[in-house]
Short mmCIF file of C-alpha atoms and ligand atoms in Angstrom, two decimals:
data_model
loop_
_atom_site.label_atom_id
_atom_site.label_comp_id
_atom_site.label_asym_id
_atom_site.label_seq_id
_atom_site.Cartn_x
_atom_site.Cartn_y
_atom_site.Cartn_z
CA UNK A 1 96.14 112.07 69.13
CA UNK A 2 96.06 114.67 71.84
CA UNK A 3 92.21 114.22 72.41
CA UNK A 4 92.62 110.61 72.20
CA UNK A 5 95.27 110.25 74.79
CA UNK A 6 94.37 109.51 78.38
CA UNK A 7 96.26 109.14 81.53
CA UNK A 8 94.25 105.87 82.46
CA UNK A 9 92.35 103.64 80.26
CA UNK A 10 90.31 101.16 82.07
CA UNK A 11 88.91 98.16 80.33
CA UNK A 12 85.53 97.00 82.08
CA UNK A 13 82.86 99.27 83.61
CA UNK A 14 81.50 97.00 86.37
CA UNK A 15 82.42 97.19 90.03
CA UNK A 16 86.14 97.16 89.61
CA UNK A 17 86.51 99.17 86.59
CA UNK A 18 84.10 102.01 87.71
CA UNK A 19 85.80 102.13 91.22
CA UNK A 20 89.15 102.38 89.92
CA UNK A 21 88.01 104.96 87.14
CA UNK A 22 86.33 107.06 89.48
CA UNK A 23 89.37 107.19 92.07
CA UNK A 24 91.70 108.02 89.38
CA UNK A 25 89.38 110.63 87.96
CA UNK A 26 89.03 112.17 91.55
CA UNK A 27 92.92 112.56 91.72
CA UNK A 28 92.50 114.88 88.67
CA UNK A 29 93.55 112.46 85.90
CA UNK A 30 92.05 112.20 82.50
CA UNK A 31 90.22 108.64 82.55
CA UNK A 32 88.49 106.66 79.90
CA UNK A 33 86.65 103.43 80.32
CA UNK A 34 85.80 101.04 77.72
CA UNK A 35 82.97 98.52 78.25
CA UNK A 36 81.90 95.72 76.03
CA UNK A 37 78.31 95.87 76.98
CA UNK A 38 75.62 98.26 76.43
CA UNK A 39 74.64 100.42 79.31
CA UNK A 40 71.25 98.55 79.49
CA UNK A 41 72.92 95.32 79.66
CA UNK A 42 75.77 96.02 82.18
CA UNK A 43 75.76 93.99 85.47
CA UNK A 44 72.78 92.00 84.39
CA UNK A 45 74.53 88.63 84.88
CA UNK A 46 73.61 88.69 88.46
CA UNK A 47 70.55 89.97 90.46
CA UNK A 48 71.96 90.14 93.99
CA UNK A 49 75.36 90.72 95.48
CA UNK A 50 76.31 91.55 99.23
CA UNK A 51 78.62 93.84 100.74
CA UNK A 52 79.53 94.24 104.43
CA UNK A 53 78.21 97.38 105.72
CA UNK A 54 81.65 98.50 107.28
CA UNK A 55 83.17 98.25 103.77
CA UNK A 56 80.95 101.23 102.21
CA UNK A 57 83.00 103.78 104.37
CA UNK A 58 86.19 101.97 103.94
CA UNK A 59 86.11 102.11 100.10
CA UNK A 60 84.06 105.43 99.69
CA UNK A 61 81.22 103.40 98.05
CA UNK A 62 77.83 104.88 97.35
CA UNK A 63 75.57 104.39 100.38
CA UNK A 64 72.16 102.97 99.57
CA UNK A 65 69.17 102.25 101.66
CA UNK A 66 65.49 101.35 102.00
CA UNK A 67 63.70 103.03 99.12
CA UNK A 68 66.48 103.32 96.86
CA UNK A 69 66.38 101.31 93.46
CA UNK A 70 69.89 99.44 94.34
CA UNK A 71 68.94 98.54 97.74
CA UNK A 72 67.48 94.87 98.34
CA UNK A 73 67.93 94.10 102.15
CA UNK A 74 70.25 93.87 105.09
CA UNK A 75 70.94 91.37 107.93
CA UNK A 76 73.10 91.31 110.81
CA UNK A 77 73.56 87.53 111.77
CA UNK A 78 73.89 84.35 110.13
CA UNK A 79 74.32 80.77 111.29
CA UNK A 80 77.05 78.21 109.91
CA UNK A 81 76.04 74.66 110.68
CA UNK A 82 77.39 71.01 110.69
CA UNK A 83 76.73 68.58 107.93
CA UNK A 84 74.00 67.08 110.42
CA UNK A 85 72.63 70.48 110.75
CA UNK A 86 73.80 70.83 114.31
CA UNK A 87 76.40 72.87 116.37
CA UNK A 88 75.34 76.28 114.89
CA UNK A 89 78.05 78.94 115.03
CA UNK A 90 76.89 82.52 114.86
CA UNK A 91 78.64 85.11 112.71
CA UNK A 92 77.63 88.75 113.35
CA UNK A 93 78.27 91.54 110.69
CA UNK A 94 75.76 93.79 109.03
CA UNK A 95 75.64 92.69 105.33
CA UNK A 96 73.74 94.91 102.63
CA UNK A 97 72.30 93.04 99.59
CA UNK A 98 72.12 95.15 96.56
CA UNK A 99 70.76 94.70 92.81
CA UNK A 100 74.00 94.40 90.89
CA UNK A 101 72.85 96.05 87.68
CA UNK A 102 71.49 99.14 89.48
CA UNK A 103 74.41 99.49 91.67
CA UNK A 104 76.93 99.37 88.89
CA UNK A 105 74.95 102.02 87.14
CA UNK A 106 75.17 104.14 90.15
CA UNK A 107 79.04 103.57 90.49
CA UNK A 108 79.23 104.68 86.78
CA UNK A 109 77.36 107.74 87.42
CA UNK A 110 79.97 108.49 90.42
CA UNK A 111 82.65 107.81 88.05
CA UNK A 112 81.38 110.23 85.29
CA UNK A 113 80.60 112.94 87.98
CA UNK A 114 84.31 112.49 88.99
CA UNK A 115 85.30 113.45 85.42
CA UNK A 116 85.74 109.94 83.94
CA UNK A 117 84.54 109.01 80.45
CA UNK A 118 82.64 105.66 79.75
CA UNK A 119 82.10 104.23 76.39
CA UNK A 120 79.69 101.38 76.16
CA UNK A 121 79.34 98.83 73.36
CA UNK A 122 83.12 99.12 73.31
CA UNK A 123 84.93 95.53 73.45
CA UNK A 124 88.77 95.69 73.49
CA UNK A 125 90.48 93.95 70.67
CA UNK A 126 94.22 94.31 71.11
CA UNK A 127 96.97 96.39 72.38
CA UNK A 128 98.91 99.23 70.66
CA UNK A 129 102.36 98.44 71.08
CA UNK A 130 105.32 100.68 70.38
CA UNK A 131 108.86 99.04 70.80
CA UNK A 132 107.37 96.33 72.91
CA UNK A 133 105.60 98.72 75.25
CA UNK A 134 101.75 99.18 75.66
CA UNK A 135 100.61 102.68 74.26
CA UNK A 136 96.74 101.97 73.97
CA UNK A 137 94.34 99.62 72.60
CA UNK A 138 92.30 98.94 69.53
CA UNK A 139 88.60 98.43 70.19
CA UNK A 140 85.10 98.03 68.81
CA UNK A 141 85.13 97.77 65.16
CA UNK A 142 88.16 99.97 64.16
CA UNK A 143 88.71 102.49 66.86
CA UNK A 144 91.85 103.29 68.77
CA UNK A 145 92.76 104.95 71.93
CA UNK A 146 96.04 105.79 73.62
CA UNK A 147 96.85 106.01 77.32
CA UNK A 148 99.85 106.18 79.67
CA UNK A 149 98.37 103.26 81.61
CA UNK A 150 95.89 100.51 80.70
CA UNK A 151 93.99 98.94 83.38
CA UNK A 152 92.49 95.46 82.92
CA UNK A 153 89.09 95.05 84.99
CA UNK A 154 87.33 92.91 82.53
CA UNK A 155 86.30 90.20 84.74
CA UNK A 156 87.07 86.25 84.83
CA UNK A 157 87.58 85.85 80.83
CA UNK A 158 90.44 88.53 81.41
CA UNK A 159 90.91 88.69 77.66
CA UNK A 160 93.27 91.71 77.88
CA UNK A 161 95.62 90.10 80.27
CA UNK A 162 95.43 87.03 78.26
CA UNK A 163 96.52 88.80 75.22
CA UNK A 164 99.75 90.49 76.67
CA UNK A 165 102.74 89.54 74.71
CA UNK A 166 104.84 86.68 76.09
CA UNK A 167 107.34 87.75 78.90
CA UNK A 168 105.41 91.10 79.47
CA UNK A 169 105.67 90.38 83.35
CA UNK A 170 102.06 89.39 83.97
CA UNK A 171 100.99 85.64 83.57
CA UNK A 172 98.64 85.23 80.83
CA UNK A 173 96.93 82.07 82.28
CA UNK A 174 93.34 81.23 81.31
CA UNK A 175 91.02 80.77 84.34
CA UNK A 176 89.98 77.13 83.19
CA UNK A 177 86.62 75.49 83.92
CA UNK A 178 88.76 73.80 86.99
CA UNK A 179 89.72 77.07 88.18
CA UNK A 180 86.26 78.47 88.71
CA UNK A 181 83.67 78.35 91.46
CA UNK A 182 80.20 77.46 90.01
CA UNK A 183 77.56 79.27 91.76
CA UNK A 184 73.73 78.19 91.50
CA UNK A 185 71.31 80.55 93.17
CA UNK A 186 67.74 79.20 93.74
CA UNK A 187 65.26 82.01 94.24
CA UNK A 188 62.37 80.44 96.39
CA UNK A 189 59.47 81.27 98.31
CA UNK A 190 58.92 79.36 101.45
CA UNK A 191 55.37 77.73 101.49
CA UNK A 192 55.09 77.83 105.47
CA UNK A 193 57.54 78.84 107.85
CA UNK A 194 60.96 80.65 106.66
CA UNK A 195 64.15 78.98 107.86
CA UNK A 196 66.81 80.93 109.72
CA UNK A 197 69.83 82.29 107.51
CA UNK A 198 72.33 79.35 107.55
CA UNK A 199 75.36 77.96 105.76
CA UNK A 200 76.42 74.45 105.53
CA UNK A 201 80.16 74.32 104.49
CA UNK A 202 80.42 70.69 104.12
CA UNK A 203 77.76 71.21 101.30
CA UNK A 204 79.03 74.61 100.14
CA UNK A 205 75.19 75.44 100.45
CA UNK A 206 73.75 78.41 102.37
CA UNK A 207 70.38 80.10 102.61
CA UNK A 208 70.37 83.88 102.15
CA UNK A 209 67.78 86.72 102.01
CA UNK A 210 66.46 88.03 98.64
CA UNK A 211 64.78 91.35 97.96
CA UNK A 212 61.25 89.63 98.60
CA UNK A 213 60.71 89.38 102.28
CA UNK A 214 58.56 86.11 101.63
CA UNK A 215 61.56 84.57 99.73
CA UNK A 216 65.09 83.57 100.10
CA UNK A 217 67.99 82.50 98.06
CA UNK A 218 69.39 78.94 98.40
CA UNK A 219 72.72 79.17 97.10
CA UNK A 220 75.37 76.38 96.08
CA UNK A 221 78.89 76.88 95.00
CA UNK A 222 81.05 74.14 93.98
CA UNK A 223 84.32 73.57 91.99
CA UNK A 224 84.46 71.84 88.63
CA UNK A 225 81.13 72.22 87.08
CA UNK A 226 77.47 73.22 87.43
CA UNK A 227 76.48 69.48 87.28
CA UNK A 228 78.78 68.76 90.08
CA UNK A 229 77.23 71.59 92.15
CA UNK A 230 73.77 70.19 91.42
CA UNK A 231 74.85 66.83 92.57
CA UNK A 232 76.11 68.23 95.83
CA UNK A 233 72.95 70.15 96.18
CA UNK A 234 70.75 66.98 95.70
CA UNK A 235 73.02 65.44 98.50
CA UNK A 236 72.16 68.52 100.80
CA UNK A 237 68.40 68.04 99.94
CA UNK A 238 68.58 64.51 101.20
CA UNK A 239 70.61 65.16 104.40
CA UNK A 240 69.17 68.48 105.49
CA UNK A 241 65.57 69.04 106.19
CA UNK A 242 64.42 72.64 104.95
CA UNK A 243 60.84 73.72 104.87
CA UNK A 244 58.92 73.12 101.82
CA UNK A 245 59.34 75.95 99.10
CA UNK A 246 58.46 76.94 95.72
CA UNK A 247 61.17 77.58 93.13
CA UNK A 248 60.79 81.09 91.35
CA UNK A 249 63.96 81.07 89.30
CA UNK A 250 67.50 80.00 89.02
CA UNK A 251 70.44 82.06 88.47
CA UNK A 252 74.11 80.57 87.61
CA UNK A 253 77.47 82.28 87.44
CA UNK A 254 81.07 81.67 88.01
CA UNK A 255 83.76 83.08 89.92
CA UNK A 256 87.45 82.77 89.79
CA UNK A 257 88.72 80.03 92.33
CA UNK A 258 92.41 80.09 91.77
CA UNK A 259 95.70 82.06 92.83
CA UNK A 260 96.04 85.25 91.32
CA UNK A 261 98.85 86.24 89.01
CA UNK A 262 102.13 86.44 90.91
CA UNK A 263 102.58 90.08 89.40
CA UNK A 264 99.67 92.35 88.43
CA UNK A 265 101.84 94.97 86.75
CA UNK A 266 103.86 95.11 83.44
CA UNK A 267 105.13 98.40 81.61
CA UNK A 268 102.22 100.66 81.56
CA UNK A 269 99.87 97.91 82.52
CA UNK A 270 97.78 96.88 85.83
CA UNK A 271 95.20 94.09 86.26
CA UNK A 272 92.61 93.79 88.94
CA UNK A 273 89.36 92.44 89.95
CA UNK A 274 88.10 89.20 88.78
CA UNK A 275 90.61 89.39 85.97
CA UNK A 276 93.43 89.33 88.49
CA UNK A 277 91.59 86.40 90.50
CA UNK A 278 91.14 88.52 93.68
CA UNK A 279 88.26 86.85 94.96
CA UNK A 280 88.05 85.56 98.57
CA UNK A 281 89.35 82.08 99.07
CA UNK A 282 86.50 81.07 101.39
CA UNK A 283 83.37 82.13 99.31
CA UNK A 284 84.62 83.28 95.98
CA UNK A 285 83.25 86.80 96.61
CA UNK A 286 85.40 89.60 94.80
CA UNK A 287 83.79 92.93 94.88
CA UNK A 288 85.63 94.48 97.81
CA UNK A 289 88.57 92.22 98.16
CA UNK A 290 89.66 93.42 94.76
CA UNK A 291 89.29 97.05 96.11
CA UNK A 292 91.96 96.40 98.64
CA UNK A 293 94.38 95.95 95.77
CA UNK A 294 93.00 98.73 93.75
CA UNK A 295 93.38 100.97 96.71
CA UNK A 296 97.08 100.32 96.76
CA UNK A 297 97.13 100.71 92.93
CA UNK A 298 95.61 104.17 92.86
CA UNK A 299 98.41 105.51 95.35
CA UNK A 300 101.13 103.59 93.61
CA UNK A 301 99.77 104.94 90.20
CA UNK A 302 99.61 108.47 91.21
CA UNK A 303 102.90 108.51 92.17
CA UNK A 304 104.09 106.93 89.15
CA UNK A 305 102.13 109.22 86.92
CA UNK A 306 103.55 112.10 88.79
CA UNK A 307 107.00 110.99 88.05
CA UNK A 308 106.21 110.31 84.49
CA UNK A 309 107.39 106.79 84.91
CA UNK A 310 104.78 104.01 84.64
CA UNK A 311 107.08 101.12 83.97
CA UNK A 312 106.85 97.94 85.51
CA UNK A 313 109.50 98.75 88.06
CA UNK A 314 107.64 101.93 89.07
CA UNK A 315 104.37 99.96 89.54
CA UNK A 316 106.02 97.05 91.24
CA UNK A 317 105.06 98.39 94.70
CA UNK A 318 101.39 97.41 93.97
CA UNK A 319 102.44 93.67 94.12
CA UNK A 320 104.51 94.21 97.45
CA UNK A 321 101.89 95.94 99.23
CA UNK A 322 99.05 93.96 98.21
CA UNK A 323 100.76 90.81 99.49
CA UNK A 324 101.46 92.51 102.85
CA UNK A 325 97.72 93.53 103.13
CA UNK A 326 95.80 90.66 101.93
CA UNK A 327 97.69 88.58 99.25
CA UNK A 328 99.58 86.55 102.01
CA UNK A 329 96.68 85.72 104.05
CA UNK A 330 94.64 84.71 101.13
CA UNK A 331 97.22 82.50 99.82
CA UNK A 332 97.45 80.78 103.24
CA UNK A 333 93.60 80.49 103.77
CA UNK A 334 93.39 79.01 100.15
CA UNK A 335 96.01 76.33 100.94
CA UNK A 336 94.47 75.29 104.40
CA UNK A 337 90.77 75.09 102.80
CA UNK A 338 91.97 73.29 99.84
CA UNK A 339 93.29 70.61 102.13
CA UNK A 340 90.39 70.74 104.71
CA UNK A 341 87.74 69.93 102.17
CA UNK A 342 89.17 66.36 101.88
CA UNK A 343 87.42 65.64 105.28
CA UNK A 344 84.68 63.06 105.33
CA UNK A 345 81.01 64.06 106.50
CA UNK A 346 81.36 62.63 109.98
CA UNK A 347 84.87 64.42 110.30
CA UNK A 348 83.26 67.71 109.38
CA UNK A 349 80.81 66.91 112.19
CA UNK A 350 83.60 66.62 114.58
CA UNK A 351 85.22 69.81 113.40
CA UNK A 352 82.16 71.63 114.40
CA UNK A 353 81.39 69.73 117.61
CA UNK A 354 84.95 70.28 118.86
CA UNK A 355 85.43 73.75 117.27
CA UNK A 356 88.23 72.78 114.86
CA UNK A 357 88.53 75.20 112.18
CA UNK A 358 84.74 75.93 112.31
CA UNK A 359 84.65 77.90 115.44
CA UNK A 360 83.12 81.29 115.98
CA UNK A 361 86.45 83.03 116.02
CA UNK A 362 87.78 81.61 112.62
CA UNK A 363 84.29 82.31 110.93
CA UNK A 364 83.95 85.78 112.23
CA UNK A 365 87.64 86.38 111.55
CA UNK A 366 87.26 85.19 107.90
CA UNK A 367 84.15 87.33 107.57
CA UNK A 368 85.77 90.46 108.74
CA UNK A 369 89.11 90.62 106.72
CA UNK A 370 92.06 88.59 105.53
CA UNK A 371 93.96 87.85 108.68
CA UNK A 372 92.86 85.51 111.46
CA UNK A 373 94.82 86.04 114.46
CA UNK A 374 95.21 82.75 116.32
CA UNK A 375 96.35 82.87 119.94
CA UNK A 376 98.46 80.19 121.55
CA UNK A 377 95.20 78.88 123.41
CA UNK A 378 93.36 78.74 120.05
CA UNK A 379 96.04 76.50 118.59
CA UNK A 380 96.15 74.38 121.67
CA UNK A 381 92.33 73.96 121.70
CA UNK A 382 92.65 72.69 117.92
CA UNK A 383 95.53 70.30 118.56
CA UNK A 384 93.55 69.00 121.63
CA UNK A 385 90.47 68.35 119.39
CA UNK A 386 92.45 66.74 116.60
CA UNK A 387 94.20 64.27 118.93
CA UNK A 388 90.99 63.60 120.75
CA UNK A 389 89.53 62.79 117.27
CA UNK A 390 92.42 60.49 116.61
CA UNK A 391 92.11 58.63 119.87
CA UNK A 392 88.29 58.16 119.58
CA UNK A 393 88.76 57.06 115.79
CA UNK A 394 86.39 59.76 114.66
CA UNK A 395 89.43 61.45 112.64
CA UNK A 396 91.51 59.42 110.30
CA UNK A 397 95.33 59.75 109.87
CA UNK A 398 94.48 60.70 106.23
CA UNK A 399 92.66 63.50 107.21
CA UNK A 400 94.95 64.78 109.92
CA UNK A 401 97.71 64.56 107.41
CA UNK A 402 95.82 66.84 105.10
CA UNK A 403 95.23 69.27 107.85
CA UNK A 404 98.91 69.33 108.76
CA UNK A 405 99.90 69.77 105.12
CA UNK A 406 97.32 72.48 104.59
CA UNK A 407 98.54 74.37 107.89
CA UNK A 408 102.01 73.87 106.86
CA UNK A 409 101.75 74.92 103.44
CA UNK A 410 99.53 77.74 104.49
CA UNK A 411 102.34 79.12 106.76
CA UNK A 412 104.96 78.64 104.14
CA UNK A 413 102.91 80.60 101.58
CA UNK A 414 102.30 83.36 103.86
CA UNK A 415 105.80 83.67 104.56
CA UNK A 416 106.96 83.53 100.96
CA UNK A 417 104.26 86.17 99.79
CA UNK A 418 105.22 88.48 102.53
CA UNK A 419 108.99 88.05 101.28
CA UNK A 420 107.78 89.01 97.74
CA UNK A 421 110.73 90.59 96.17
CA UNK A 422 111.02 94.34 96.53
CA UNK A 423 112.02 94.71 92.79
CA UNK A 424 111.52 92.50 89.70
CA UNK A 425 115.26 91.54 89.94
CA UNK A 426 114.57 88.38 91.82
CA UNK A 427 110.98 87.76 90.65
CA UNK A 428 111.89 84.59 88.60
CA UNK A 429 113.38 82.89 91.44
CA UNK A 430 110.46 83.90 93.79
CA UNK A 431 107.96 82.58 91.45
CA UNK A 432 109.41 79.04 90.98
CA UNK A 433 109.42 78.74 94.74
CA UNK A 434 105.80 79.86 94.80
CA UNK A 435 104.77 77.50 91.92
CA UNK A 436 106.44 74.65 93.88
CA UNK A 437 104.10 75.44 96.74
CA UNK A 438 100.93 75.73 94.96
CA UNK A 439 101.80 72.46 93.18
CA UNK A 440 101.93 70.81 96.51
CA UNK A 441 98.53 72.37 97.63
CA UNK A 442 96.76 71.20 94.33
CA UNK A 443 93.31 72.01 93.33
CA UNK A 444 90.24 72.13 95.42
CA UNK A 445 88.46 68.87 95.46
C1 FAD B 1 76.43 83.92 91.54
C2 FAD B 1 77.53 84.90 92.09
C3 FAD B 1 77.25 85.55 93.17
C4 FAD B 1 78.18 86.30 93.77
N1 FAD B 1 77.92 87.04 94.93
C5 FAD B 1 78.81 88.12 95.30
C6 FAD B 1 78.57 88.79 96.45
O1 FAD B 1 77.65 88.64 96.95
N2 FAD B 1 79.64 89.82 96.94
C7 FAD B 1 80.78 89.68 96.21
O2 FAD B 1 81.65 90.49 96.83
N3 FAD B 1 81.18 89.11 95.27
C8 FAD B 1 80.20 88.14 94.58
N4 FAD B 1 80.43 87.54 93.49
C9 FAD B 1 81.74 87.75 92.81
C10 FAD B 1 81.55 89.03 92.13
O3 FAD B 1 80.41 89.11 91.29
C11 FAD B 1 82.88 89.45 91.33
O4 FAD B 1 83.98 89.20 92.09
C12 FAD B 1 82.91 90.73 90.89
O5 FAD B 1 81.56 91.18 90.35
C13 FAD B 1 83.87 91.13 89.92
O6 FAD B 1 83.91 92.34 89.37
P1 FAD B 1 84.80 92.82 88.23
O7 FAD B 1 84.36 94.26 87.82
O8 FAD B 1 86.17 92.52 88.47
O9 FAD B 1 84.35 91.86 86.97
P2 FAD B 1 82.98 91.70 86.18
O10 FAD B 1 81.86 92.00 87.14
O11 FAD B 1 83.00 90.51 85.44
O12 FAD B 1 82.90 93.08 85.05
C14 FAD B 1 83.73 93.00 84.10
C15 FAD B 1 83.35 93.94 83.10
O13 FAD B 1 84.25 93.86 81.81
C16 FAD B 1 83.57 93.86 80.74
N5 FAD B 1 84.30 93.37 79.66
C17 FAD B 1 84.62 91.95 79.72
N6 FAD B 1 85.46 91.67 78.48
C18 FAD B 1 85.44 92.86 77.96
C19 FAD B 1 86.33 93.44 76.89
N7 FAD B 1 86.85 92.51 76.00
N8 FAD B 1 86.16 94.74 76.63
C20 FAD B 1 85.62 95.58 77.27
N9 FAD B 1 84.94 95.24 78.54
C21 FAD B 1 84.91 94.07 78.68
C22 FAD B 1 82.14 93.00 81.08
O14 FAD B 1 81.11 93.24 80.03
C23 FAD B 1 81.84 93.54 82.59
O15 FAD B 1 81.03 94.55 82.64
C24 FAD B 1 79.46 86.61 93.18
C25 FAD B 1 79.81 85.91 91.83
C26 FAD B 1 78.65 84.90 91.39
C27 FAD B 1 79.03 84.26 90.07
#
């Protein structure tokens, strides 16, 4: 058992698992990762993913550049346009596009160099419990491994989190088809001129670069289903003129589009990454937004391991600090966006024209980080635009009601998450109130 006992067992060796394993190994802990897939198949579900350049230093990520197998491209500026393809807003941020499989292998290499062990083709089966507390896991055919703490980084299916016993302290909900964002990426080659990088939030469609300098990715992300995403894409193609292209291939994938579990911790257990639905509410990206929570988790877990107390109470600070740093802002943005998408095409057009929500400050703020600081002048400008829309009959009462609901619920959720209980003692009351607010927000249209 001695050889088979680890300080930390991570389930999943993709971006979240590899990052967490490396950080804990760097702190001197004995870390093991079990990964369902073979090394060759790891990370192959997507080709390209993006990370903002400033995040590499912030999270100590391996830096890659031209000539490296992991690197695909980078760009500094994108546009966001109205449903009639007007009023473009500029977002400035250097973004690096990378090949996911290659980059994950690089992250695995860094984790191994830091001292972590990674076992591939090693799917989690069930927890090993002693007196109701997690002590390890059974995996693969008939293998067992013991650990002081188990960390679930297994992605959107979140099999380990969902296998937790009832009442363990972390919600075991399934990320249902209604709670996912369905992303379809068309890899294309433009036949004549190449359009500017652009996004059209009304159609949840965008044009991004790809590794081929002659090509691009036309992406669409929508709730409900791939069929629904295709329907919106057909509408986009009808409404927005883009230069002729040749389709080279299509990639599809899902990302969680729902609130995270209220608590990430149980006795000897932490959940992170897509398994904890830590994706950004504005676009479903989740690689670095998960690292915000994991950065806190590594510090809290370090203290807990040193004190030889990895109980739910000892790990609780992860919840409190995460909500302060990102969770409260994400909750608020999710509520506002869920209500704002009820607007019609012409109302979206007005938002762009009058800088209501879709203004450069908001869009750059969303791109940069969780919190968008609004001054009195910003709020006054929004109110003026909304009232103008109402007077000119370009905005309906129904849409204004949705906007007010979204902003009000967003504010209430932010305050509620910032007041997350300092200990588990009053968690139940807190979660009842949080669920009441989320029920009022409802699901994304
Ligand atoms: C089309 C698309 C484009 C995206 N683009 C971006 C982007 O540009 N930037 C961005 O930040 N995010 C992007 N995202 C979101 C991003 O892909 C995820 O948020 C992120 O990859 C989640 O990482 P993860 O490690 O938490 O989970 P995953 O990447 O899902 O990894 C989980 C790992 O756990 C393993 N696993 C699963 N079950 C078990 C088990 N039972 N036992 C052992 N191992 C298991 C899996 O094999 C996998 O390797 C995109 C998503 C999609 C669908």
